[in-house]
XYZ file of C-alpha atoms in Angstrom:
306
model
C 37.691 273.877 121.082
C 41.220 273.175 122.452
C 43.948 275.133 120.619
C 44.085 278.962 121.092
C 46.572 279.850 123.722
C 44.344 281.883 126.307
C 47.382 282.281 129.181
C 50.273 282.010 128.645
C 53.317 282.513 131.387
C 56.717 282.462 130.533
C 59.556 282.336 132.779
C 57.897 284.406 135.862
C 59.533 285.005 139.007
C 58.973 287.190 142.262
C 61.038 288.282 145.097
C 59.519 290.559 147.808
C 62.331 291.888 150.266
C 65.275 289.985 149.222
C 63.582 286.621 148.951
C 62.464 284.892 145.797
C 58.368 284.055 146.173
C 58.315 282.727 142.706
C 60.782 280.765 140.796
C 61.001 280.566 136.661
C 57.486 279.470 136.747
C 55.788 278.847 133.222
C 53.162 277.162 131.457
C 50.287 277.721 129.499
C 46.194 277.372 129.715
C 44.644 276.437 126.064
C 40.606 277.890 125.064
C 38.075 275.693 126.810
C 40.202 274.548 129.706
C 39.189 274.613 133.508
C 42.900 274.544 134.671
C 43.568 274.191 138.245
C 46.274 275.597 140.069
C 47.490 273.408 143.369
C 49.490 273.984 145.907
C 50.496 273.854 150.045
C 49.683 276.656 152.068
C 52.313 279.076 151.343
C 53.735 277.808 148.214
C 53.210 281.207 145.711
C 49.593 280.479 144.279
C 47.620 283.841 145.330
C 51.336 285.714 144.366
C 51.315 284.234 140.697
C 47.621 284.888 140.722
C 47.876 288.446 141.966
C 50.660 288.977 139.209
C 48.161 287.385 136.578
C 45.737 290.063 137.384
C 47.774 292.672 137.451
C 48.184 293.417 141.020
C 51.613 293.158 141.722
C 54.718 293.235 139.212
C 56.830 290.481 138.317
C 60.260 290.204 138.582
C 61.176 289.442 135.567
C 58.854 286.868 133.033
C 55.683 287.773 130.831
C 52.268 287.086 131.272
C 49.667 287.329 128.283
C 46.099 286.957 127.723
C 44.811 286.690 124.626
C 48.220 287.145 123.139
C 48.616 290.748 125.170
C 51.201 291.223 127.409
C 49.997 292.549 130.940
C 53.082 294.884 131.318
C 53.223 296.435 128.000
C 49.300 296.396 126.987
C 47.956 296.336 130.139
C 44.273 297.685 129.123
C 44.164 295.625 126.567
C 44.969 291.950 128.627
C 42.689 293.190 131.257
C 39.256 293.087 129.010
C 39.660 289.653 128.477
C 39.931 288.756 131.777
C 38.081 288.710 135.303
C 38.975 287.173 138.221
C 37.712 286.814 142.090
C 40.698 286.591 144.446
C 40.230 285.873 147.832
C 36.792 287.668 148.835
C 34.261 288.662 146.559
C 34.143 292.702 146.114
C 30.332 293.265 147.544
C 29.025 295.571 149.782
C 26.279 294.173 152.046
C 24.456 297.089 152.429
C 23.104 297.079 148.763
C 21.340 294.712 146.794
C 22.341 291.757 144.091
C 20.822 294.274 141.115
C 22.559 297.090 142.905
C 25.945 295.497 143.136
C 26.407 294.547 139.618
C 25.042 298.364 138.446
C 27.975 299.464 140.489
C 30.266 296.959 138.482
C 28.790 298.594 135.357
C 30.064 301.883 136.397
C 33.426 301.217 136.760
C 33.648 299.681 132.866
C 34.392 301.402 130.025
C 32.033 300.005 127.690
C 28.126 300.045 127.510
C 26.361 297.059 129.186
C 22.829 296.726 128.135
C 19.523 295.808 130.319
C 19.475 291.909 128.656
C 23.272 290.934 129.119
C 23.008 292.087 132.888
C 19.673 289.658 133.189
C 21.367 286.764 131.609
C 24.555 287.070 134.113
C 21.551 286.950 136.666
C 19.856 283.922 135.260
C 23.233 282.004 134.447
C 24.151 281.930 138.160
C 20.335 281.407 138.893
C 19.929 284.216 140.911
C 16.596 285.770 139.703
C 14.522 285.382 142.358
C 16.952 286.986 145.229
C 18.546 289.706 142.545
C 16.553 292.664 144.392
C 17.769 291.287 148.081
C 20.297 292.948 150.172
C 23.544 291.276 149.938
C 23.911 290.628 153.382
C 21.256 288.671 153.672
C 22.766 286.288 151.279
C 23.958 283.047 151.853
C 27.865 282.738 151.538
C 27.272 280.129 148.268
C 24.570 283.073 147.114
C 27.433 285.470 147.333
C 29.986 283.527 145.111
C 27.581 283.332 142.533
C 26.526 286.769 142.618
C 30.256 287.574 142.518
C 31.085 285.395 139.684
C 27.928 287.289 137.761
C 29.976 290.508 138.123
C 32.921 288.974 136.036
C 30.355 287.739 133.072
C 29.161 291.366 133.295
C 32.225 292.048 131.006
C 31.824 289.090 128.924
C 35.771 287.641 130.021
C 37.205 285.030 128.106
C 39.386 283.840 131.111
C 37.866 283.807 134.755
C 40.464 283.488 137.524
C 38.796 282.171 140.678
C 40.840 281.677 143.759
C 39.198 279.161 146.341
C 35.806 279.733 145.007
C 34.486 277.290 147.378
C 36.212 278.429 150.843
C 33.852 277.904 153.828
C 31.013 276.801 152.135
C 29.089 273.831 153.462
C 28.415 270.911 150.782
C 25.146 272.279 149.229
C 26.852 275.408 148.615
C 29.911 274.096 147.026
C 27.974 271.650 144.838
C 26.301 274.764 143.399
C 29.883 276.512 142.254
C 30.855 272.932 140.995
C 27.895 273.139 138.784
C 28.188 276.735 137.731
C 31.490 276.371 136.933
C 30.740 273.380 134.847
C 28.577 275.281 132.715
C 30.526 278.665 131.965
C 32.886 276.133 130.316
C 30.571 274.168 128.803
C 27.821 276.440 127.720
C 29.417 280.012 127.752
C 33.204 278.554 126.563
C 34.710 280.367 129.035
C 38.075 279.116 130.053
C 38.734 278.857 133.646
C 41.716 279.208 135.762
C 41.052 277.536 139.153
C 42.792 277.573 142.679
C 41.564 275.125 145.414
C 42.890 273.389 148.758
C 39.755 270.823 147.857
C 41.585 268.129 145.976
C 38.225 266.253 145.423
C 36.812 269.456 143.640
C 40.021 269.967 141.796
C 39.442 266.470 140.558
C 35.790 266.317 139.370
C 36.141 269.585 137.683
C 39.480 270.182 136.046
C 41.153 268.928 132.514
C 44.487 270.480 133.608
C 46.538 270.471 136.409
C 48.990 271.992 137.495
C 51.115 271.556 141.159
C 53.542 274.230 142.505
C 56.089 274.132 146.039
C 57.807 276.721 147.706
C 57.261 279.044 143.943
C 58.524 276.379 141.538
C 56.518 274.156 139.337
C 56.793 270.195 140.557
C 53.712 268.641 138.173
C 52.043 269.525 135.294
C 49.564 267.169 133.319
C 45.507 265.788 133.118
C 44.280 264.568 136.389
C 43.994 260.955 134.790
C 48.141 260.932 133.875
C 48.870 262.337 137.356
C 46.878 259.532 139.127
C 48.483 257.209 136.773
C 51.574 258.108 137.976
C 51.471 257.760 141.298
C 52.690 254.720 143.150
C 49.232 252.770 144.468
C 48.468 251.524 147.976
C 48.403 247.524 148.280
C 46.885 245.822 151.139
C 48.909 242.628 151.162
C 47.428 239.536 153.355
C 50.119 236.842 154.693
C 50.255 234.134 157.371
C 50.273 236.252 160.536
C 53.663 234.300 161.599
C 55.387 235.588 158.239
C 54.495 239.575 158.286
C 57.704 240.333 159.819
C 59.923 238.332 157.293
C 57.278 239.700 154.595
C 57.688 243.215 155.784
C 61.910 242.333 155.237
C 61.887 241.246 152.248
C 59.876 243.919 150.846
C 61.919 246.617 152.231
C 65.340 244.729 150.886
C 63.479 245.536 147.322
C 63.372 249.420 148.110
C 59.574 249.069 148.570
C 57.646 251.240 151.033
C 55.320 248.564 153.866
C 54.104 248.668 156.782
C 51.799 246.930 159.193
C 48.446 247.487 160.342
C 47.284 245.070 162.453
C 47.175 241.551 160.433
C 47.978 243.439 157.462
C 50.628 245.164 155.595
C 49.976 248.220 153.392
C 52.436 248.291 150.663
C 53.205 251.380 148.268
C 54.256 250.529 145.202
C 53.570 250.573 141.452
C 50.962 248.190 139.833
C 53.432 246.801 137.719
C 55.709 245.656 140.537
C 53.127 243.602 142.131
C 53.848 240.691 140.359
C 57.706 240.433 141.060
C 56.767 240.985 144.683
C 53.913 238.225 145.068
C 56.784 236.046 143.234
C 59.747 236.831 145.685
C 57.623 236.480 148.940
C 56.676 232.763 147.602
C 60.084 231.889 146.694
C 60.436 232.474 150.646
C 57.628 230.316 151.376
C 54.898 233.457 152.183
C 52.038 232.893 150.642
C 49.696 236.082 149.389
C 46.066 235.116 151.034
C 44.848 238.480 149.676
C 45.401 241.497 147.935
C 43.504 244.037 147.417
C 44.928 247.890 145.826
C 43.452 250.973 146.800
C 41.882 252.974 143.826
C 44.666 256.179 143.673
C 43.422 259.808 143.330
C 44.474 263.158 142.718
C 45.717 263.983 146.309
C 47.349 260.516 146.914
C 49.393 262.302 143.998
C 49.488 265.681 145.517
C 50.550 264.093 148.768
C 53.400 262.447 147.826
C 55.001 265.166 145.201
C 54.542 267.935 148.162
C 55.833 265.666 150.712
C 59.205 266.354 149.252
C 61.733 268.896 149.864
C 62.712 271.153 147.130
């Protein structure tokens, strides 16, 4: 399924009043992908998002979908896409059915009776589709949301923190749903999240940005791999300080916690260090590593200055 180019952005940068948001930021999302996008709290993810969807200009850089350019075939790039930024576009006052008419209205193509009902069923909202919106859960929302995009049959969906404020039934739900548009619909999803752990169980791609610029790119399993792992190193109580020494004479990030010292490192190095502390008479009792995950990665890369 992997192979067709469905995104591609190419050199993109933003500056809003004399300050550049976004810096030469590029990379690619291939058919069949749920890509995420990561990022701190102010780092240029809902700006390269809004640009993606057409809501603000870039700078300078191209963005296609579906090989069309957003600047130069707008109309075009924008039927193969749908996208929920921020907060879903509902209003309370009307029901799930009469919500996703409305969406009909505002496309330029014929939707028919059978298409709408399978949008309904996909997100399993059947048996609330004639409620009013507002009496809707916030996880009921989402999905009824995420039924308006199908409505145009997109073959990339942009969601941007799909899961925000939900409690853990609720995001469970979107974890499944979006599970299955890629699986059983083949739609290719581009998706933002502060929840690492979601981000993890969901996503092929991944891809980290700071302060505008791009600092990782790769599958969650080379990322972790990557990383530098947490040891929990065991020694003679008597030797931690001289352990803790000779560690940090080897460039080698320790420190203690009670009886123990946690070491960062990378697997391979354990070895060399196990060998060195014996050679000064401190013996390893026990050690034990700490199984690394996506934001053990995402820590660390963000933790730097760029």
């Amino acid at each position: 399924m992997l192979g067709e180019e469905v995104l591609i952005v190419k050199n993109l940068n933003k500056s809003l009043k004399g300050k550049q948001i976004i810096h030469d930021l590029s990379f690619t999302v291939q058919k069949g992908q749920i890509y995420g996008f990561l990022g701190p709290n102010g780092s240029g993810k809902t700006t390269t998002i809004r640009m993606m969807t057409g809501m603000i200009k870039p700078t300078s850089g191209s963005i296609k979908i579906m090989g069309c350019d957003i600047q130069e075939d707008f109309h075009k790039a924008m039927q193969n896409l749908s996208a929920i930024v921020e907060h879903p576009a509902l209003f309370d006052y009307m029901s799930g059915w009469q919500n996703l008419i409305q969406t009909i209205r505002m496309l330029d193509k014929k939707v028919n009776i059978d298409h709408i009902k399978e949008c309904i069923k996909t997100v399993e909202l059947t048996d609330r589709i004639h409620d009013k919106v507002k009496d809707y859960s916030l996880g009921m929302k989402q999905r009824l949301a995420i039924a308006q995009s199908l409505i145009s049959s997109p073959k990339l969906l942009i969601l941007d923190e799909p899961t925000n404020g939900m409690d853990p039934s609720g995001i469970k739900d979107i974890r499944s749903l979006i599970k299955k548009l890629s699986k059983e619909h083949k739609i290719t999803i581009f998706i933002s999240s502060h929840l690492l752990v979601e981000i993890e169980n969901l996503c092929d791609h991944v891809l980290i940005i700071n302060k505008g610029k791009q600092i990782a790119s790769g599958s969650v399993q080379e990322l972790v791999k990557e990383s530098s792992s947490e040891f929990t190193i065991i020694v003679d109580s008597v030797d931690i300080d001289e352990a803790i020494h000779v560690l940090q004479e080897q460039g080698i990030k320790v420190h203690k916690e009670n009886d123990k010292l946690l070491v960062q490192c990378l697997k391979e190095e354990i070895p060399h260090l196990v060998n060195l502390l014996y050679k000064k008479d401190i013996y390893v009792y026990i050690l034990n590593q700490k199984e690394n995950s996506l934001e053990d990665y995402f820590l660390s890369v963000t933790r730097e200055v760029i």
